[in-house]
Short mmCIF file of C-alpha atoms and ligand atoms in Angstrom, two decimals:
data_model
loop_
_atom_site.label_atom_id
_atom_site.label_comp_id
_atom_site.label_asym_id
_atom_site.label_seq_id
_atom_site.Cartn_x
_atom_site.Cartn_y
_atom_site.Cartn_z
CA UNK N 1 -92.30 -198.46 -10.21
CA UNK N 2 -93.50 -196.85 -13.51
CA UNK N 3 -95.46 -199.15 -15.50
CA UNK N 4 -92.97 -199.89 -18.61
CA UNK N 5 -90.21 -199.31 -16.48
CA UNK N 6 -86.55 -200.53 -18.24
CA UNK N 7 -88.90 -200.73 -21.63
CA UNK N 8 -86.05 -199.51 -24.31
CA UNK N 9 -87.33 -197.43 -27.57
CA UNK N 10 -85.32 -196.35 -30.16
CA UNK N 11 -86.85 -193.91 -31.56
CA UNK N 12 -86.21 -192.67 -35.17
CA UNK N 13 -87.34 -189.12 -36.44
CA UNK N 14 -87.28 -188.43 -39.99
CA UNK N 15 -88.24 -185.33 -41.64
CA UNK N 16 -91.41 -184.23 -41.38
CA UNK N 17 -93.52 -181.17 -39.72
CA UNK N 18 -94.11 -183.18 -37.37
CA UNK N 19 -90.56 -183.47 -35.76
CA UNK N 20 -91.61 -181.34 -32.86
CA UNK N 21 -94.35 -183.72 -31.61
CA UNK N 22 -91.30 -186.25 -31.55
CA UNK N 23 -90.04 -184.18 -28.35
CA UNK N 24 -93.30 -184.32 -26.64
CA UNK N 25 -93.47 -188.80 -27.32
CA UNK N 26 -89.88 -189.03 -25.57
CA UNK N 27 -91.12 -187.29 -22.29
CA UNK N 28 -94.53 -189.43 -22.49
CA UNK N 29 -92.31 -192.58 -22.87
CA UNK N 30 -89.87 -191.46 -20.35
CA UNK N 31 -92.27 -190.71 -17.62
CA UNK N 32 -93.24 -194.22 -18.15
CA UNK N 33 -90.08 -195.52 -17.06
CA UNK N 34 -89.04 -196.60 -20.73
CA UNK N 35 -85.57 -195.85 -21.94
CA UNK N 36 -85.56 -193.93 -25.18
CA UNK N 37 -82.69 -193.44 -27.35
CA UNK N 38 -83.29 -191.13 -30.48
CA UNK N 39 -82.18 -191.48 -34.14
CA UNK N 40 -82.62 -188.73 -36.46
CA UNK N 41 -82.40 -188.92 -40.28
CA UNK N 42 -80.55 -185.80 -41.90
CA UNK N 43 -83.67 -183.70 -43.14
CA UNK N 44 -85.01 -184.22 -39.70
CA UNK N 45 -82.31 -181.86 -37.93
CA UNK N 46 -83.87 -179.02 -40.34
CA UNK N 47 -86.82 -179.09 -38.11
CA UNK N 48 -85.26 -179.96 -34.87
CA UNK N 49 -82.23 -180.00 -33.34
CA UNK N 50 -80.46 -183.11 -32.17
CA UNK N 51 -79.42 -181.67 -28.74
CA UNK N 52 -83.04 -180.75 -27.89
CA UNK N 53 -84.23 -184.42 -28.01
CA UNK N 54 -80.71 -185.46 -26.57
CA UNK N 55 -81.48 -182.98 -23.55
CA UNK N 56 -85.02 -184.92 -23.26
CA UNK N 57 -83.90 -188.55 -23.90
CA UNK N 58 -81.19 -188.15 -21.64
CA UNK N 59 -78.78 -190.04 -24.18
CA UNK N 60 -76.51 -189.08 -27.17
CA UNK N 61 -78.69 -188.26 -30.17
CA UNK N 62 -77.24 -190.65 -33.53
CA UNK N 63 -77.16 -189.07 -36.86
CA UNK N 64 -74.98 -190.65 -39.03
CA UNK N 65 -73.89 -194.13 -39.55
CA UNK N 66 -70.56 -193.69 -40.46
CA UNK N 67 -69.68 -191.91 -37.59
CA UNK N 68 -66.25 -193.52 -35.64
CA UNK N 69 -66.98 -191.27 -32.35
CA UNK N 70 -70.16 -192.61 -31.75
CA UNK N 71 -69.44 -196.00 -33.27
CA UNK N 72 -66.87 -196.54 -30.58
CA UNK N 73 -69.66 -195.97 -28.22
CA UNK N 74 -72.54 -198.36 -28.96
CA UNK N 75 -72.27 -199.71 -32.95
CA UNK N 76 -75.32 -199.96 -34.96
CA UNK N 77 -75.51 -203.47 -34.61
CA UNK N 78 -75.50 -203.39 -30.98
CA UNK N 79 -77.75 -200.56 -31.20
CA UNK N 80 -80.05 -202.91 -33.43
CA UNK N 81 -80.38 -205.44 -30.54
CA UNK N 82 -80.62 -202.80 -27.93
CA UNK N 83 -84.15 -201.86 -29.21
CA UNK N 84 -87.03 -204.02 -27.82
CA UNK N 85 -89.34 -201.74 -30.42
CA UNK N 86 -88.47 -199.38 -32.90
CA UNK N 87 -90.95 -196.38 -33.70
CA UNK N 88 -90.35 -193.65 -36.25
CA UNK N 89 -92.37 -190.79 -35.69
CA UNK N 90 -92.74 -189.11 -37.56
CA UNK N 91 -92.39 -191.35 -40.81
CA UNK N 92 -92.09 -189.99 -44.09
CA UNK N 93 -93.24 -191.14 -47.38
CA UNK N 94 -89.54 -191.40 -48.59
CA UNK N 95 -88.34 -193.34 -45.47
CA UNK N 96 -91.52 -195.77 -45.83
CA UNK N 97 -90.39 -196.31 -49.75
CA UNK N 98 -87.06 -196.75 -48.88
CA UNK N 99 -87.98 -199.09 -45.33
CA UNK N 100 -90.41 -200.65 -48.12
CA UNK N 101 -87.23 -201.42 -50.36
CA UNK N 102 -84.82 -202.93 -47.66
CA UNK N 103 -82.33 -200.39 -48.76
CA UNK N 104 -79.87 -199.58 -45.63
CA UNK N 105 -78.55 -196.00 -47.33
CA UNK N 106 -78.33 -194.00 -43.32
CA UNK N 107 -78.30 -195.47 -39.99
CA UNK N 108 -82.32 -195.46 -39.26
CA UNK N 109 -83.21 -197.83 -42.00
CA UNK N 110 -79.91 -199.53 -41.26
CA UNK N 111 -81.04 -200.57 -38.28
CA UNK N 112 -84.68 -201.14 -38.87
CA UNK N 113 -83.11 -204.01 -41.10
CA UNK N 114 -80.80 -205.20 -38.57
CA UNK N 115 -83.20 -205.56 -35.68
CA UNK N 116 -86.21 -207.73 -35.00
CA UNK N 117 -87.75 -205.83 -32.54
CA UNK N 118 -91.50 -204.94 -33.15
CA UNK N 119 -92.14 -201.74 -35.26
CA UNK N 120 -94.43 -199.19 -34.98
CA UNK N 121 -94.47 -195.99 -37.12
CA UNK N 122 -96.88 -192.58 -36.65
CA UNK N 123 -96.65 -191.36 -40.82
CA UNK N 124 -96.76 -187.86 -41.50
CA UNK N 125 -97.01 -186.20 -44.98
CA UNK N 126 -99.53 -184.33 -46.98
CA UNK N 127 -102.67 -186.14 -47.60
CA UNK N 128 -102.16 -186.06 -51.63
CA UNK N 129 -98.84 -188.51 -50.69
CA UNK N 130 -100.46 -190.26 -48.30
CA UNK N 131 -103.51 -191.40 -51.12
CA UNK N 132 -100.93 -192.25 -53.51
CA UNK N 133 -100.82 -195.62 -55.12
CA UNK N 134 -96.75 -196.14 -54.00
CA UNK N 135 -97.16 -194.77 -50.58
CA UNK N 136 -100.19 -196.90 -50.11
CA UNK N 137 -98.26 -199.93 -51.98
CA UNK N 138 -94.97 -198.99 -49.58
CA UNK N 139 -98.15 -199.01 -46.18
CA UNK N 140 -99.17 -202.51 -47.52
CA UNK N 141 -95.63 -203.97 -48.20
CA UNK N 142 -94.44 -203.05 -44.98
CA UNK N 143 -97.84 -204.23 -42.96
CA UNK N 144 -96.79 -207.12 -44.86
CA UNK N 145 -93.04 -206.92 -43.37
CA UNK N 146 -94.86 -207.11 -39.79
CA UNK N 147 -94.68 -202.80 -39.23
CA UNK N 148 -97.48 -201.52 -36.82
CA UNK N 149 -98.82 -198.24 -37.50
CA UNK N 150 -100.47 -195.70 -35.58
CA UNK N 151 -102.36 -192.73 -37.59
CA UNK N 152 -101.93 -191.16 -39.17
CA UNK N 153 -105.23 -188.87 -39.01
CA UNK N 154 -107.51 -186.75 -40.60
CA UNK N 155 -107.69 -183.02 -40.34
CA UNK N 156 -106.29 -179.60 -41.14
CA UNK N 157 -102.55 -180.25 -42.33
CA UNK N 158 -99.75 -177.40 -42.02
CA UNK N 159 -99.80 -177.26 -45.84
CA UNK N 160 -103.26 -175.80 -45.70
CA UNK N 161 -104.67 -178.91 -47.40
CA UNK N 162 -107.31 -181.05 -45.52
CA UNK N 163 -107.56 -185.19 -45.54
CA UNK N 164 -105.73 -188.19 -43.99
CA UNK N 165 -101.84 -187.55 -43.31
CA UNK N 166 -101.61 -185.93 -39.97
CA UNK N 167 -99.45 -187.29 -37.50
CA UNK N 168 -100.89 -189.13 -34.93
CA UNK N 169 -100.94 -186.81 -31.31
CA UNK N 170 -98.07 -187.46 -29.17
CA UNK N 171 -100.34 -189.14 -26.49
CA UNK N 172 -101.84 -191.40 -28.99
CA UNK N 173 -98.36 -192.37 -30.46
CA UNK N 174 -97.46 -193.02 -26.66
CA UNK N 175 -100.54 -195.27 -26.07
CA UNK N 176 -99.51 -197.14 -29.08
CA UNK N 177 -95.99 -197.72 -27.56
CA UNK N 178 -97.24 -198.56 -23.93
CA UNK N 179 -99.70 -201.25 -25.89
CA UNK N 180 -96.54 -202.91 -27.32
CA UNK N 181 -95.96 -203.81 -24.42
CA UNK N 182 -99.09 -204.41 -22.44
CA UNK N 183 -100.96 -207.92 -22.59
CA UNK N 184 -103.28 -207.76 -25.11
CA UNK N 185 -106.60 -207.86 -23.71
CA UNK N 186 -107.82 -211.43 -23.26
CA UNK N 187 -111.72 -212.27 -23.21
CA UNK N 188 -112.42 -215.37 -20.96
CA UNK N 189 -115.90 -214.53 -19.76
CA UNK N 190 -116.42 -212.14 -22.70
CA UNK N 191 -119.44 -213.59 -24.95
CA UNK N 192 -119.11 -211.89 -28.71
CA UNK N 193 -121.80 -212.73 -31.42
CA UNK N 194 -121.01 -212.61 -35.11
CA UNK N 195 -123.09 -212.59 -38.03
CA UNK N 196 -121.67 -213.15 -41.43
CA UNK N 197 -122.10 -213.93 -45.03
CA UNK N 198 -125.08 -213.53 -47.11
CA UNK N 199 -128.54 -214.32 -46.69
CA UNK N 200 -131.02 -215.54 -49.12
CA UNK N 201 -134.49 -214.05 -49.45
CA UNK N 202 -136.99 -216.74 -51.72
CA UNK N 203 -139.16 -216.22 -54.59
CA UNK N 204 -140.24 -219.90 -54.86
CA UNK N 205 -139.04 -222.85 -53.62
CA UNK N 206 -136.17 -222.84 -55.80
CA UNK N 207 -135.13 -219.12 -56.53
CA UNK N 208 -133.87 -216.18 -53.90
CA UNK N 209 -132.25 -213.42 -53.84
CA UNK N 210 -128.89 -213.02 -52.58
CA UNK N 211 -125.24 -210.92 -53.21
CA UNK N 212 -121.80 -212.55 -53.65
CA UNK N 213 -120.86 -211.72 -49.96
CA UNK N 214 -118.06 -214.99 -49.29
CA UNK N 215 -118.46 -214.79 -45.21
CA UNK N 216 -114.73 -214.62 -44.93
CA UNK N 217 -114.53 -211.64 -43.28
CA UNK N 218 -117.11 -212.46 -40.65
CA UNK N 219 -115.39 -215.89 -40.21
CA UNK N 220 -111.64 -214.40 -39.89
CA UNK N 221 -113.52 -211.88 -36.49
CA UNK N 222 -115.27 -215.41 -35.23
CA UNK N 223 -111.64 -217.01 -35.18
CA UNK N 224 -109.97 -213.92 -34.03
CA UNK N 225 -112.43 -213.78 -31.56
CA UNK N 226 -111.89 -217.15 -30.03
CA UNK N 227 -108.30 -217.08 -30.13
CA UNK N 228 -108.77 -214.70 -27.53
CA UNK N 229 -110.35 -216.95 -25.35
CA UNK N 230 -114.24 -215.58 -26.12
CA UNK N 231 -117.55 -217.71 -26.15
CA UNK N 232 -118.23 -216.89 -29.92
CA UNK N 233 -121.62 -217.58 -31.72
CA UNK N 234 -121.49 -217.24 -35.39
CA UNK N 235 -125.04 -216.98 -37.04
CA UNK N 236 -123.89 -217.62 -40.27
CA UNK N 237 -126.09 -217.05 -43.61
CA UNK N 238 -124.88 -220.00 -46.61
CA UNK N 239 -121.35 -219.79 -47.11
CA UNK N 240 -118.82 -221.91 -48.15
CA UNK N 241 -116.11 -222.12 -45.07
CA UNK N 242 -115.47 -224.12 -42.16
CA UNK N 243 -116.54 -223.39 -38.94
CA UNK N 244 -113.54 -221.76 -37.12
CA UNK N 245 -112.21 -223.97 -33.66
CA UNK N 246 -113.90 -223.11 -30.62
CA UNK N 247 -116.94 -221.27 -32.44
CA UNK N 248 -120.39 -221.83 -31.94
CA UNK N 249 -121.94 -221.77 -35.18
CA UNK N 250 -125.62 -220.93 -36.38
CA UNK N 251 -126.80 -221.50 -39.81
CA UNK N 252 -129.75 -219.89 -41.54
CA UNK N 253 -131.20 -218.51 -44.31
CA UNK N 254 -133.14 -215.66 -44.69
CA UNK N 255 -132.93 -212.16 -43.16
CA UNK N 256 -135.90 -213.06 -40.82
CA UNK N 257 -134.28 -216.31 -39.15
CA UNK N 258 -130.65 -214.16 -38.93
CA UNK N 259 -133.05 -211.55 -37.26
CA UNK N 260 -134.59 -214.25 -34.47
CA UNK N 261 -131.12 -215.67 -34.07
CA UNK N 262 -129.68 -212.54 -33.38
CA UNK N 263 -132.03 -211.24 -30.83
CA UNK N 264 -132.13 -214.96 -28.68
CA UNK N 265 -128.29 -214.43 -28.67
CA UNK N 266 -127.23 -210.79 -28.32
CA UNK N 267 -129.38 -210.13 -25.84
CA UNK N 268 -126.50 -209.90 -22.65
CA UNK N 269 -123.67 -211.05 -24.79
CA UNK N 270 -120.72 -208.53 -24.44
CA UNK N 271 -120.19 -207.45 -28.08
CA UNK N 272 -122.26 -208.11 -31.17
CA UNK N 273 -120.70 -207.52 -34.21
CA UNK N 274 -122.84 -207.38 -37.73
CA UNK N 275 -120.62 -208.54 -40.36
CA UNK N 276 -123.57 -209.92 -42.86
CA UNK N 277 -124.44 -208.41 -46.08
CA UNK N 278 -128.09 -208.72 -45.07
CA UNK N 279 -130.26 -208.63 -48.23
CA UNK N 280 -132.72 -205.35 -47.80
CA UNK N 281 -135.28 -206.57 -49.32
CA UNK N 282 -137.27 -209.94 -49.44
CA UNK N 283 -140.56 -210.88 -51.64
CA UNK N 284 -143.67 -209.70 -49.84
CA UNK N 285 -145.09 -213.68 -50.38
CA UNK N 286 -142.60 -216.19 -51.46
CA UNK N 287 -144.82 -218.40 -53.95
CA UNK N 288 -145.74 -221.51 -52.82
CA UNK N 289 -144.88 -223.48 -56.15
CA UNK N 290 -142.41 -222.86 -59.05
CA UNK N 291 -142.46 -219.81 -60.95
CA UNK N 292 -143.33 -220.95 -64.28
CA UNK N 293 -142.19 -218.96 -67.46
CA UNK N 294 -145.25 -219.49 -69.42
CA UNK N 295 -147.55 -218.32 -66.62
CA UNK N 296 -146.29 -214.85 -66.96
CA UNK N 297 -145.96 -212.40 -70.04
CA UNK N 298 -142.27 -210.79 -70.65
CA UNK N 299 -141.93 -209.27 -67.68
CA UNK N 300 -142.30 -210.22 -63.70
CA UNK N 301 -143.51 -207.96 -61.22
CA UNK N 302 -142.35 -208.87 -57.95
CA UNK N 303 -143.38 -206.92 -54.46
CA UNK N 304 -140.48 -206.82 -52.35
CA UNK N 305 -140.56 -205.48 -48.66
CA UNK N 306 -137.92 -204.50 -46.31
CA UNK N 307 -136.06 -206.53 -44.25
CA UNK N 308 -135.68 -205.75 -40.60
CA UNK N 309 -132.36 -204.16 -39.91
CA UNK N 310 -130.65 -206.36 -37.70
CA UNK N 311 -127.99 -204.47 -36.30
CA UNK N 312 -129.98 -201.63 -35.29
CA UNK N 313 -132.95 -203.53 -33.50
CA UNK N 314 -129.67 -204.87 -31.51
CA UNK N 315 -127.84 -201.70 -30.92
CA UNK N 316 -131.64 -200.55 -30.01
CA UNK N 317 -132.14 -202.84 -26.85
CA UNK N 318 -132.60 -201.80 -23.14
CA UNK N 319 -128.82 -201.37 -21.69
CA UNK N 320 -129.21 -203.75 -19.22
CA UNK N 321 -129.35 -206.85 -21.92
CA UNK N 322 -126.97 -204.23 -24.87
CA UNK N 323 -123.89 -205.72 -26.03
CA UNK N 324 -121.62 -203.21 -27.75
CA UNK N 325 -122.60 -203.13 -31.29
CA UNK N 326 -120.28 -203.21 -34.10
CA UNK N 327 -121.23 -202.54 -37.92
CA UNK N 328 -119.84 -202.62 -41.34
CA UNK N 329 -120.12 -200.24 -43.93
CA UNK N 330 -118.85 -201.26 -47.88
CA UNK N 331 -118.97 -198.48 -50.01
CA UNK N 332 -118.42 -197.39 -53.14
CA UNK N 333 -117.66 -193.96 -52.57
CA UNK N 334 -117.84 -191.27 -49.60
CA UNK N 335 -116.87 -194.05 -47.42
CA UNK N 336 -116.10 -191.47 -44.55
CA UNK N 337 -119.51 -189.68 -44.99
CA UNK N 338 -121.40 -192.98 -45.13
CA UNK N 339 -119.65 -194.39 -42.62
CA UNK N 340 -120.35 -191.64 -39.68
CA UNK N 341 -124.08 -191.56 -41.48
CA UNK N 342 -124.47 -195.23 -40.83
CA UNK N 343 -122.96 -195.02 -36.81
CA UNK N 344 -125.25 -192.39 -35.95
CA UNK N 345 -128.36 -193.84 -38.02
CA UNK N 346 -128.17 -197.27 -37.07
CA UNK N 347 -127.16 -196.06 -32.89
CA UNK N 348 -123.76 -198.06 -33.30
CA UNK N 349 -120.72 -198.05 -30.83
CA UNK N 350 -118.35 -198.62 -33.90
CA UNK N 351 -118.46 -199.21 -37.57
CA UNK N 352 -115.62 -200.72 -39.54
CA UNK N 353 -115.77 -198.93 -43.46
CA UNK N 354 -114.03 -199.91 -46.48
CA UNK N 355 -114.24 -199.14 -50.12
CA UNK N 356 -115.58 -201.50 -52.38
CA UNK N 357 -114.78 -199.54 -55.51
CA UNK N 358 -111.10 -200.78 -55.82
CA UNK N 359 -109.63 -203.12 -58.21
CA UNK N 360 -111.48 -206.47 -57.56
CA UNK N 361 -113.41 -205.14 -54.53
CA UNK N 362 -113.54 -206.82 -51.21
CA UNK N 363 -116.43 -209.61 -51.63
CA UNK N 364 -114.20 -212.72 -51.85
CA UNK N 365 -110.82 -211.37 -51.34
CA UNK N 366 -108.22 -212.45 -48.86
CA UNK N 367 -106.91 -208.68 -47.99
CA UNK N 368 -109.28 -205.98 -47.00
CA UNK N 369 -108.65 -202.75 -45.55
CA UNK N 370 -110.42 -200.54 -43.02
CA UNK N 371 -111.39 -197.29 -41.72
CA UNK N 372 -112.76 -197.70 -37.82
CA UNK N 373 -114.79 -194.74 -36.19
CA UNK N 374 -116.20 -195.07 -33.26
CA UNK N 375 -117.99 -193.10 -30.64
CA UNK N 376 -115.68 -191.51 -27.39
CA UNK N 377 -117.30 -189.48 -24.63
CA UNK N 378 -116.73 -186.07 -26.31
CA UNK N 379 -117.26 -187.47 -29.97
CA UNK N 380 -115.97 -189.47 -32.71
CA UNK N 381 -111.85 -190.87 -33.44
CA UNK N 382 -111.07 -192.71 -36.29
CA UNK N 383 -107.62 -194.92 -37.60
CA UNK N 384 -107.51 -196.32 -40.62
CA UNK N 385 -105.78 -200.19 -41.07
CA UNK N 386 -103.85 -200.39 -43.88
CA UNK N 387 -104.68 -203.49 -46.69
CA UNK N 388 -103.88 -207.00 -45.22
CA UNK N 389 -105.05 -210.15 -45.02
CA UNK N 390 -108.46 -210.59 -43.53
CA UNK N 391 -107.20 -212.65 -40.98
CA UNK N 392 -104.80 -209.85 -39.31
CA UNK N 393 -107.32 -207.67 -39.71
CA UNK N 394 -110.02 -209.45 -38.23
CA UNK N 395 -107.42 -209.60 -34.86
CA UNK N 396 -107.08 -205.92 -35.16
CA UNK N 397 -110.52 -205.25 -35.10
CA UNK N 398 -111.17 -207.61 -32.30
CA UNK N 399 -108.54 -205.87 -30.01
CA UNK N 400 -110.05 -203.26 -31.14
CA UNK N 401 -113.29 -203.72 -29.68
CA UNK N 402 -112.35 -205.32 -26.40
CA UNK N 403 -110.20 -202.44 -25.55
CA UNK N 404 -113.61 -200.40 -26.54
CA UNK N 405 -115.34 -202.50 -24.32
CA UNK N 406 -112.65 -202.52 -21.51
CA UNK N 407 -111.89 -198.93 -20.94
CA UNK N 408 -114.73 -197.03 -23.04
CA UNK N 409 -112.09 -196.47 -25.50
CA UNK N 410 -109.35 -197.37 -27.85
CA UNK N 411 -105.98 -195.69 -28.55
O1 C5P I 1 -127.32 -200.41 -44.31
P1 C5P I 1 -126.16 -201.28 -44.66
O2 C5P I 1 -126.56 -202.62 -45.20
O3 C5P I 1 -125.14 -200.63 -45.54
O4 C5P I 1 -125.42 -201.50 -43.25
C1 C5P I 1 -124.41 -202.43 -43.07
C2 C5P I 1 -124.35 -202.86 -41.63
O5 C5P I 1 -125.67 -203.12 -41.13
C3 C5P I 1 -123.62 -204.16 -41.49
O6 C5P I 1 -123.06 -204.19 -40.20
C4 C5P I 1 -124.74 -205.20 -41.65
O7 C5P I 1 -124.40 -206.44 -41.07
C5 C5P I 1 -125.87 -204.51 -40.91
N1 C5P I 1 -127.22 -204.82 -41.42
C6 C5P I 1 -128.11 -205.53 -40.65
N2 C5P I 1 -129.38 -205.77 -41.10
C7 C5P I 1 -129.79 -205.30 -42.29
C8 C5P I 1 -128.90 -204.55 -43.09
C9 C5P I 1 -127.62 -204.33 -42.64
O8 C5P I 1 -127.73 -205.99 -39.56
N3 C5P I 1 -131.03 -205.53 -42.70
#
């Protein structure tokens, strides 16, 4: 029997470029065994015709909500509960401001408000919309709403321009369906280390240096982690949060003792993930006693030295004892140049990247958003998660990596 077999998608097309790939996801999804039923909005049937994807899906295309013939068929409530997911692909910056509004004005946001079947959408519009403070406001209301996304991505768009906006490949968009469906991948005998929050480098006995990293991100990936079932060790630099259920946790200081406690625990865990804003530098000798103000003239020269990185002495050991290695990249701008700098510099298997530069930043904030690249067997792919709160995000990223670790890659 075919893997999703009696799986039923409704799937609503809306008018984009794009609408062709839309012919290409219902054959995917078919040859799965899934039932697909397809709703088109009315600019879509400018770049597609109806009885093309009704010739594919097997099943009356629906256009128009106020439509008695096909009413007396299946209604759009019925309909509604027929789906067990909706995806719109592609999605268009108007139908995401209008899904983002709860308005009900044609028959695919209609239903989207009368169902509560999971949704997943594959946006596709020029990458000057897709930046845009209400499309990105419209991608963080509807995260919010519980919408899944897949893409969109990066490249050459039919407009000419080049940047993020791209509909997502039809295979990728299918992958996305079939993992709907599929059980997310648990981690019983999977062992994942985590470091997190700051770490303090001394001058004396009572001064360091530090940076106003909170820890909650690398907390929110130890309790995602668990949840799946993982042995989790959290080396954990001086933060102020609880330690997660089922979480081994490690406290230290300095870069050095994250360093030691990294390398006795990595070595033949499964995944190590470096979530710590490790301080670069330290002071070459810590003084023994108190700095004292009227020992020194108006100024203070301290000799700082580099810290070890971490994450690269990890993603650096033999293979037999390598987890897969995981980084983080905040930046302030370039985030995409630094990022794919940072993965190949540092010998990573994925980095997670987000920009720092925004309103109130990320250090201490409850929502973060993300840019993942990571390394396939012919290159680099990348997705971008929307703004949410840490704690979805952290799950994301988790799956994320497991899948990574399970088949070599991740849709
Ligand atoms: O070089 P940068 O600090 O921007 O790199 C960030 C990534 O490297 C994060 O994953 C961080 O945890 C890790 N890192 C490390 N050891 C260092 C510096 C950074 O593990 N000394």
């Amino acid at each position: 029997m075919p893997p999703f077999a009696g799986k039923r998608i409704l799937l609503g097309v809306s008018a984009g470029i794009a609408a062709y790939k839309s012919a290409l996801i219902i054959r995917l999804l078919k040859q799965a065994g899934m039932e697909v039923r397809v709703v088109m909005t009315d600019g879509a049937q400018a770049f597609i015709t109806p009885l093309t994807l009704q010739a594919l899906s097997g099943e009356p295309v629906r256009t128009s909500l106020l439509d008695p013939g096909a009413e007396a068929g299946m209604g759009h409530i019925e309909l509604a509960r027929w789906a067990d997911l909706i995806l719109i692909a592609p999605g268009t910056a108007d139908l995401m401001a209008r899904l983002a509004h709860g308005m009900a004005d044609d028959l695919l946001t209609t239903l989207c408000l009368a169902s509560e079947a999971p949704r997943l959408m594959a946006p596709a519009m020029n990458q000057v919309m897709w930046r845009h403070p209400a499309t990105q406001r419209n991608l963080e209301q509807l995260s919010r709403d519980g919408w899944q996304w897949v893409g969109p991505d990066a490249g050459d768009q039919a407009c000419g321009d080049i940047g993020p906006g791209r509909m997502s490949e039809p295979e990728a968009v299918a992958e996305a369906v079939f993992k709907v469906f599929r059980p997310a991948q648990t981690s019983r005998s999977c062992h994942i280390v985590i470091t997190a929050g700051p770490t303090r480098e001394p001058l004396d006995p009572v001064r360091y240096l530090s940076n106003h990293s909170s820890g909650k991100m690398g907390y929110a990936l130890a309790h995602a982690a668990a949840r799946t079932g993982a042995r989790v060790s959290l080396i954990s630099g001086p933060v102020n949060l609880p330690t997660p259920a089922g979480v081994e946790r490690f406290d230290v200081d300095s870069a050095a003792q994250m360093h030691s406690a990294a390398h006795r625990l990595a070595q033949g865990a499964d995944i190590f993930i470096g979530c710590a804003a490790v301080v670069d530098f330290r002071a070459e000798a810590p003084a023994e006693h108190k700095i004292k103000k009227h020992q020194n003239e108006d100024s203070l020269t301290l000799i700082l030295v580099k810290n070890p990185d971490i994450i690269a002495d990890i993603a650096a050991l033999p293979s037999a004892s390598r987890p897969l290695v995981i980084g983080f990249a905040a930046e302030t701008r370039d985030v995409e140049h630094y990022a794919r700098d940072k993965l190949a510099r540092k010998g990573l298997d994925m980095i997670v990247a987000n920009d720092i530069s925004q309103a109130g930043g990320v250090f201490g904030s409850d929502d973060n958003a993300a840019w993942l690249l990571w390394k396939t067997p012919d290159g680099q792919a990348s997705e971008s998660l929307p703004s949410q709160p840490k704690a979805r995000l952290a799950s994301d990223i988790i799956q994320r990596a497991l899948d990574l670790l399970a088949f070599g890659e991740t849709p």
